[in-house]
Amino acid sequence: MDQIKQKLRDATAILDPYAKEIPQLVELAKQLDVNEGLLLGAMLSVVVLITVFLMGWTILTCFITVLFPMFKSIQAIQSDGDDDDKEWLTYWMVFGVFRVVDMFFNWLFVWLLDPYWAFIELGFFFYLMAPQFKGALTIYKSVLKPILDANKDKIQDLIKQTTSQAEAMKNQAANEAMKAASDPNVLLKGTKLMAEAQAAASNMAEDNQEHKE
């Protein structure tokens, strides 16, 4: 028993400095004759288990659709060839398109396919990344690429138009700010507000001083 307790103490010693900041844990650790980090570790384990129980499917989906592809993308970047780079870059593009569509139409998918939508979504992402299917490349070549090629000029015009509008809005905002900064009425109003704020602060300080006396 003592050996087990010592192993647990050694394993959770890294949490002791944080646990000692919680007086209740320190008191309970004394009563149970264990280190504080062990209790903090037990509490964190319970929180993790509850989170997994309540959000297990979300965590699983995040791991399969984001964390695993991210790990494989890092491997692809560090490898010598370019084929795997293209494969995972295509996956992320299809992933982004799907997320945009899902953001607007998730309610429809759930309404039509509930309670199977979560399984269908997970199966779709598995199809995208599985080397047996290479679904991301298939969807890109058969669906996205024809759409992009057919509307390439429109997309470029839209990007230029959006960029120019953003630049115009930025310039307009800068001009308005310069006009406001050079307007005597605005400066006078700002000076007045600062004076009122200073007066209010002085009054509060005097009131506090009187209360102390």
mmCIF file of C-alpha atoms in Angstrom:
data_model
loop_
_atom_site.group_PDB
_atom_site.id
_atom_site.type_symbol
_atom_site.label_atom_id
_atom_site.label_comp_id
_atom_site.label_asym_id
_atom_site.label_seq_id
_atom_site.Cartn_x
_atom_site.Cartn_y
_atom_site.Cartn_z
ATOM 1 C CA MET A 1 0.000 0.000 0.000
ATOM 2 C CA ASP A 2 2.828 2.347 0.886
ATOM 3 C CA GLN A 3 4.557 1.595 -2.409
ATOM 4 C CA ILE A 4 1.395 2.408 -4.366
ATOM 5 C CA LYS A 5 0.945 5.648 -2.424
ATOM 6 C CA GLN A 6 4.567 6.605 -3.090
ATOM 7 C CA LYS A 7 4.207 5.926 -6.814
ATOM 8 C CA LEU A 8 1.077 8.064 -6.922
ATOM 9 C CA ARG A 9 2.873 10.786 -4.987
ATOM 10 C CA ASP A 10 5.775 10.757 -7.436
ATOM 11 C CA ALA A 11 3.461 10.759 -10.446
ATOM 12 C CA THR A 12 1.437 13.740 -9.227
ATOM 13 C CA ALA A 13 4.222 15.745 -7.576
ATOM 14 C CA ILE A 14 4.241 18.113 -10.536
ATOM 15 C CA LEU A 15 0.737 19.263 -9.522
ATOM 16 C CA ASP A 16 1.655 19.983 -5.894
ATOM 17 C CA PRO A 17 2.563 23.684 -6.394
ATOM 18 C CA TYR A 18 -0.792 24.353 -8.038
ATOM 19 C CA ALA A 19 -2.784 22.321 -5.512
ATOM 20 C CA LYS A 20 -1.183 24.137 -2.574
ATOM 21 C CA GLU A 21 -2.860 27.318 -3.791
ATOM 22 C CA ILE A 22 -6.225 25.762 -2.834
ATOM 23 C CA PRO A 23 -6.621 25.715 0.988
ATOM 24 C CA GLN A 24 -9.397 23.106 0.911
ATOM 25 C CA LEU A 25 -7.155 20.666 -0.938
ATOM 26 C CA VAL A 26 -4.299 21.265 1.474
ATOM 27 C CA GLU A 27 -6.539 20.535 4.462
ATOM 28 C CA LEU A 28 -8.030 17.427 2.853
ATOM 29 C CA ALA A 29 -4.584 16.149 1.885
ATOM 30 C CA LYS A 30 -3.479 16.388 5.500
ATOM 31 C CA GLN A 31 -6.507 14.432 6.645
ATOM 32 C CA LEU A 32 -5.972 11.684 4.060
ATOM 33 C CA ASP A 33 -2.176 11.706 4.411
ATOM 34 C CA VAL A 34 -1.568 12.192 0.693
ATOM 35 C CA ASN A 35 0.063 14.920 -1.344
ATOM 36 C CA GLU A 36 -2.040 17.794 -2.614
ATOM 37 C CA GLY A 37 -1.191 17.067 -6.239
ATOM 38 C CA LEU A 38 -2.793 13.636 -5.994
ATOM 39 C CA LEU A 39 -6.138 15.182 -5.045
ATOM 40 C CA LEU A 40 -5.881 17.788 -7.789
ATOM 41 C CA GLY A 41 -5.017 15.071 -10.287
ATOM 42 C CA ALA A 42 -8.026 13.038 -9.163
ATOM 43 C CA MET A 43 -10.297 16.072 -9.603
ATOM 44 C CA LEU A 44 -8.931 16.763 -13.078
ATOM 45 C CA SER A 45 -9.400 13.101 -14.016
ATOM 46 C CA VAL A 46 -13.035 13.253 -12.968
ATOM 47 C CA VAL A 47 -13.542 16.412 -15.035
ATOM 48 C CA VAL A 48 -11.926 14.752 -18.062
ATOM 49 C CA LEU A 49 -14.078 11.630 -17.668
ATOM 50 C CA ILE A 50 -17.263 13.704 -17.389
ATOM 51 C CA THR A 51 -16.228 15.734 -20.448
ATOM 52 C CA VAL A 52 -15.555 12.576 -22.444
ATOM 53 C CA PHE A 53 -18.866 11.094 -21.314
ATOM 54 C CA LEU A 54 -20.854 14.194 -22.232
ATOM 55 C CA MET A 55 -18.902 15.234 -25.329
ATOM 56 C CA GLY A 56 -17.264 11.981 -26.374
ATOM 57 C CA TRP A 57 -18.683 12.064 -29.890
ATOM 58 C CA THR A 58 -17.566 15.664 -30.391
ATOM 59 C CA ILE A 59 -14.052 14.824 -29.191
ATOM 60 C CA LEU A 60 -13.922 11.762 -31.454
ATOM 61 C CA THR A 61 -15.090 13.802 -34.437
ATOM 62 C CA CYS A 62 -12.530 16.530 -33.714
ATOM 63 C CA PHE A 63 -9.744 13.958 -33.491
ATOM 64 C CA ILE A 64 -10.676 12.224 -36.742
ATOM 65 C CA THR A 65 -11.456 15.319 -38.811
ATOM 66 C CA VAL A 66 -8.911 17.827 -37.457
ATOM 67 C CA LEU A 67 -6.154 16.447 -35.229
ATOM 68 C CA PHE A 68 -5.293 13.360 -37.270
ATOM 69 C CA PRO A 69 -5.280 15.262 -40.620
ATOM 70 C CA MET A 70 -3.175 17.987 -38.976
ATOM 71 C CA PHE A 71 -0.614 15.382 -37.888
ATOM 72 C CA LYS A 72 -0.563 13.848 -41.368
ATOM 73 C CA SER A 73 -0.216 17.310 -42.933
ATOM 74 C CA ILE A 74 2.859 18.000 -40.809
ATOM 75 C CA GLN A 75 4.323 14.697 -41.923
ATOM 76 C CA ALA A 76 3.572 15.593 -45.553
ATOM 77 C CA ILE A 77 5.291 18.977 -45.215
ATOM 78 C CA GLN A 78 8.387 17.346 -43.757
ATOM 79 C CA SER A 79 8.536 14.601 -46.411
ATOM 80 C CA ASP A 80 10.515 14.901 -49.645
ATOM 81 C CA GLY A 81 7.739 14.189 -52.146
ATOM 82 C CA ASP A 82 4.925 16.518 -53.221
ATOM 83 C CA ASP A 83 2.111 14.026 -53.744
ATOM 84 C CA ASP A 84 1.146 13.795 -50.076
ATOM 85 C CA ASP A 85 1.316 17.602 -49.793
ATOM 86 C CA LYS A 86 -1.227 17.905 -52.578
ATOM 87 C CA GLU A 87 -3.391 15.192 -51.037
ATOM 88 C CA TRP A 88 -3.708 16.876 -47.640
ATOM 89 C CA LEU A 89 -3.957 20.377 -49.082
ATOM 90 C CA THR A 90 -6.909 19.094 -51.101
ATOM 91 C CA TYR A 91 -8.405 17.580 -47.956
ATOM 92 C CA TRP A 92 -8.272 20.912 -46.119
ATOM 93 C CA MET A 93 -9.863 22.724 -49.071
ATOM 94 C CA VAL A 94 -12.755 20.245 -49.234
ATOM 95 C CA PHE A 95 -12.969 20.369 -45.428
ATOM 96 C CA GLY A 96 -13.306 24.168 -45.521
ATOM 97 C CA VAL A 97 -15.959 24.092 -48.240
ATOM 98 C CA PHE A 98 -17.937 21.500 -46.318
ATOM 99 C CA ARG A 99 -17.751 23.523 -43.098
ATOM 100 C CA VAL A 100 -19.034 26.638 -44.867
ATOM 101 C CA VAL A 101 -21.951 24.696 -46.347
ATOM 102 C CA ASP A 102 -22.615 22.987 -43.020
ATOM 103 C CA MET A 103 -22.640 26.334 -41.227
ATOM 104 C CA PHE A 104 -25.646 27.466 -43.278
ATOM 105 C CA PHE A 105 -27.461 24.174 -43.857
ATOM 106 C CA ASN A 106 -26.680 22.083 -40.778
ATOM 107 C CA TRP A 107 -30.255 22.539 -39.565
ATOM 108 C CA LEU A 108 -31.512 21.032 -42.824
ATOM 109 C CA PHE A 109 -29.124 18.075 -42.684
ATOM 110 C CA VAL A 110 -30.096 17.344 -39.089
ATOM 111 C CA TRP A 111 -33.805 17.692 -39.862
ATOM 112 C CA LEU A 112 -33.627 15.360 -42.843
ATOM 113 C CA LEU A 113 -31.111 12.815 -41.568
ATOM 114 C CA ASP A 114 -31.412 12.867 -37.770
ATOM 115 C CA PRO A 115 -30.321 10.756 -35.877
ATOM 116 C CA TYR A 116 -27.942 9.447 -38.544
ATOM 117 C CA TRP A 117 -26.388 12.743 -39.621
ATOM 118 C CA ALA A 118 -23.474 12.544 -37.150
ATOM 119 C CA PHE A 119 -22.527 9.078 -38.436
ATOM 120 C CA ILE A 120 -22.899 10.178 -42.068
ATOM 121 C CA GLU A 121 -20.706 13.219 -41.432
ATOM 122 C CA LEU A 122 -18.006 11.109 -39.789
ATOM 123 C CA GLY A 123 -18.155 8.565 -42.602
ATOM 124 C CA PHE A 124 -17.827 11.384 -45.154
ATOM 125 C CA PHE A 125 -14.628 12.664 -43.546
ATOM 126 C CA PHE A 126 -13.250 9.129 -43.379
ATOM 127 C CA TYR A 127 -13.959 8.847 -47.105
ATOM 128 C CA LEU A 128 -12.121 12.123 -47.717
ATOM 129 C CA MET A 129 -8.896 11.078 -45.998
ATOM 130 C CA ALA A 130 -8.746 7.274 -46.366
ATOM 131 C CA PRO A 131 -5.910 6.304 -48.742
ATOM 132 C CA GLN A 132 -8.100 3.522 -50.168
ATOM 133 C CA PHE A 133 -10.626 6.073 -51.456
ATOM 134 C CA LYS A 134 -8.797 9.438 -51.669
ATOM 135 C CA GLY A 135 -12.206 11.053 -51.531
ATOM 136 C CA ALA A 136 -10.865 14.589 -51.200
ATOM 137 C CA LEU A 137 -9.039 14.341 -54.535
ATOM 138 C CA THR A 138 -12.071 12.718 -56.152
ATOM 139 C CA ILE A 139 -14.456 15.461 -54.965
ATOM 140 C CA TYR A 140 -12.006 18.178 -55.961
ATOM 141 C CA LYS A 141 -11.501 16.832 -59.487
ATOM 142 C CA SER A 142 -15.139 15.928 -60.131
ATOM 143 C CA VAL A 143 -16.967 18.766 -58.332
ATOM 144 C CA LEU A 144 -14.863 21.683 -57.125
ATOM 145 C CA LYS A 145 -12.361 22.005 -59.967
ATOM 146 C CA PRO A 146 -15.015 22.254 -62.736
ATOM 147 C CA ILE A 147 -16.878 24.889 -60.707
ATOM 148 C CA LEU A 148 -13.687 26.856 -60.059
ATOM 149 C CA ASP A 149 -12.572 26.657 -63.701
ATOM 150 C CA ALA A 150 -15.987 27.752 -64.991
ATOM 151 C CA ASN A 151 -16.167 30.710 -62.604
ATOM 152 C CA LYS A 152 -12.488 31.637 -62.339
ATOM 153 C CA ASP A 153 -12.949 35.103 -63.839
ATOM 154 C CA LYS A 154 -15.989 35.840 -61.669
ATOM 155 C CA ILE A 155 -14.130 34.739 -58.556
ATOM 156 C CA GLN A 156 -11.162 36.959 -59.423
ATOM 157 C CA ASP A 157 -13.479 39.915 -60.080
ATOM 158 C CA LEU A 158 -15.233 39.288 -56.768
ATOM 159 C CA ILE A 159 -11.901 39.221 -54.943
ATOM 160 C CA LYS A 160 -10.803 42.454 -56.624
ATOM 161 C CA GLN A 161 -14.136 44.119 -55.898
ATOM 162 C CA THR A 162 -14.075 43.039 -52.255
ATOM 163 C CA THR A 163 -10.470 44.198 -51.863
ATOM 164 C CA SER A 164 -11.193 47.571 -53.458
ATOM 165 C CA GLN A 165 -14.280 48.087 -51.300
ATOM 166 C CA ALA A 166 -12.322 47.220 -48.180
ATOM 167 C CA GLU A 167 -9.580 49.662 -49.205
ATOM 168 C CA ALA A 168 -12.169 52.372 -49.855
ATOM 169 C CA MET A 169 -13.802 51.803 -46.483
ATOM 170 C CA LYS A 170 -10.409 51.953 -44.777
ATOM 171 C CA ASN A 171 -9.543 55.228 -46.507
ATOM 172 C CA GLN A 172 -12.959 56.687 -45.692
ATOM 173 C CA ALA A 173 -12.598 55.725 -42.035
ATOM 174 C CA ALA A 174 -9.118 57.266 -41.918
ATOM 175 C CA ASN A 175 -10.394 60.509 -43.481
ATOM 176 C CA GLU A 176 -13.310 60.687 -41.051
ATOM 177 C CA ALA A 177 -10.942 60.128 -38.149
ATOM 178 C CA MET A 178 -8.647 62.911 -39.388
ATOM 179 C CA LYS A 179 -11.599 65.289 -39.768
ATOM 180 C CA ALA A 180 -12.872 64.458 -36.301
ATOM 181 C CA ALA A 181 -9.406 64.934 -34.809
ATOM 182 C CA SER A 182 -9.026 68.354 -36.455
ATOM 183 C CA ASP A 183 -12.564 69.569 -35.612
ATOM 184 C CA PRO A 184 -12.345 72.285 -32.874
ATOM 185 C CA ASN A 185 -15.755 71.307 -31.522
ATOM 186 C CA VAL A 186 -14.674 67.709 -31.058
ATOM 187 C CA LEU A 187 -11.431 68.793 -29.393
ATOM 188 C CA LEU A 188 -13.315 71.181 -27.109
ATOM 189 C CA LYS A 189 -15.817 68.476 -26.193
ATOM 190 C CA GLY A 190 -13.003 66.031 -25.466
ATOM 191 C CA THR A 191 -11.211 68.571 -23.289
ATOM 192 C CA LYS A 192 -14.435 69.239 -21.400
ATOM 193 C CA LEU A 193 -15.028 65.546 -20.791
ATOM 194 C CA MET A 194 -11.467 65.122 -19.527
ATOM 195 C CA ALA A 195 -11.900 68.051 -17.154
ATOM 196 C CA GLU A 196 -15.162 66.613 -15.838
ATOM 197 C CA ALA A 197 -13.517 63.237 -15.336
ATOM 198 C CA GLN A 198 -10.628 64.790 -13.429
ATOM 199 C CA ALA A 199 -13.052 66.781 -11.281
ATOM 200 C CA ALA A 200 -15.060 63.648 -10.500
ATOM 201 C CA ALA A 201 -11.879 61.786 -9.579
ATOM 202 C CA SER A 202 -10.798 64.631 -7.306
ATOM 203 C CA ASN A 203 -14.187 64.685 -5.580
ATOM 204 C CA MET A 204 -14.043 60.929 -5.019
ATOM 205 C CA ALA A 205 -10.559 61.239 -3.547
ATOM 206 C CA GLU A 206 -11.715 64.028 -1.194
ATOM 207 C CA ASP A 207 -14.747 61.977 -0.118
ATOM 208 C CA ASN A 208 -12.555 58.962 0.641
ATOM 209 C CA GLN A 209 -10.187 61.157 2.636
ATOM 210 C CA GLU A 210 -13.084 62.592 4.679
ATOM 211 C CA HIS A 211 -14.415 59.081 5.414
ATOM 212 C CA LYS A 212 -10.992 58.013 6.630
ATOM 213 C CA GLU A 213 -10.760 61.052 8.923
#
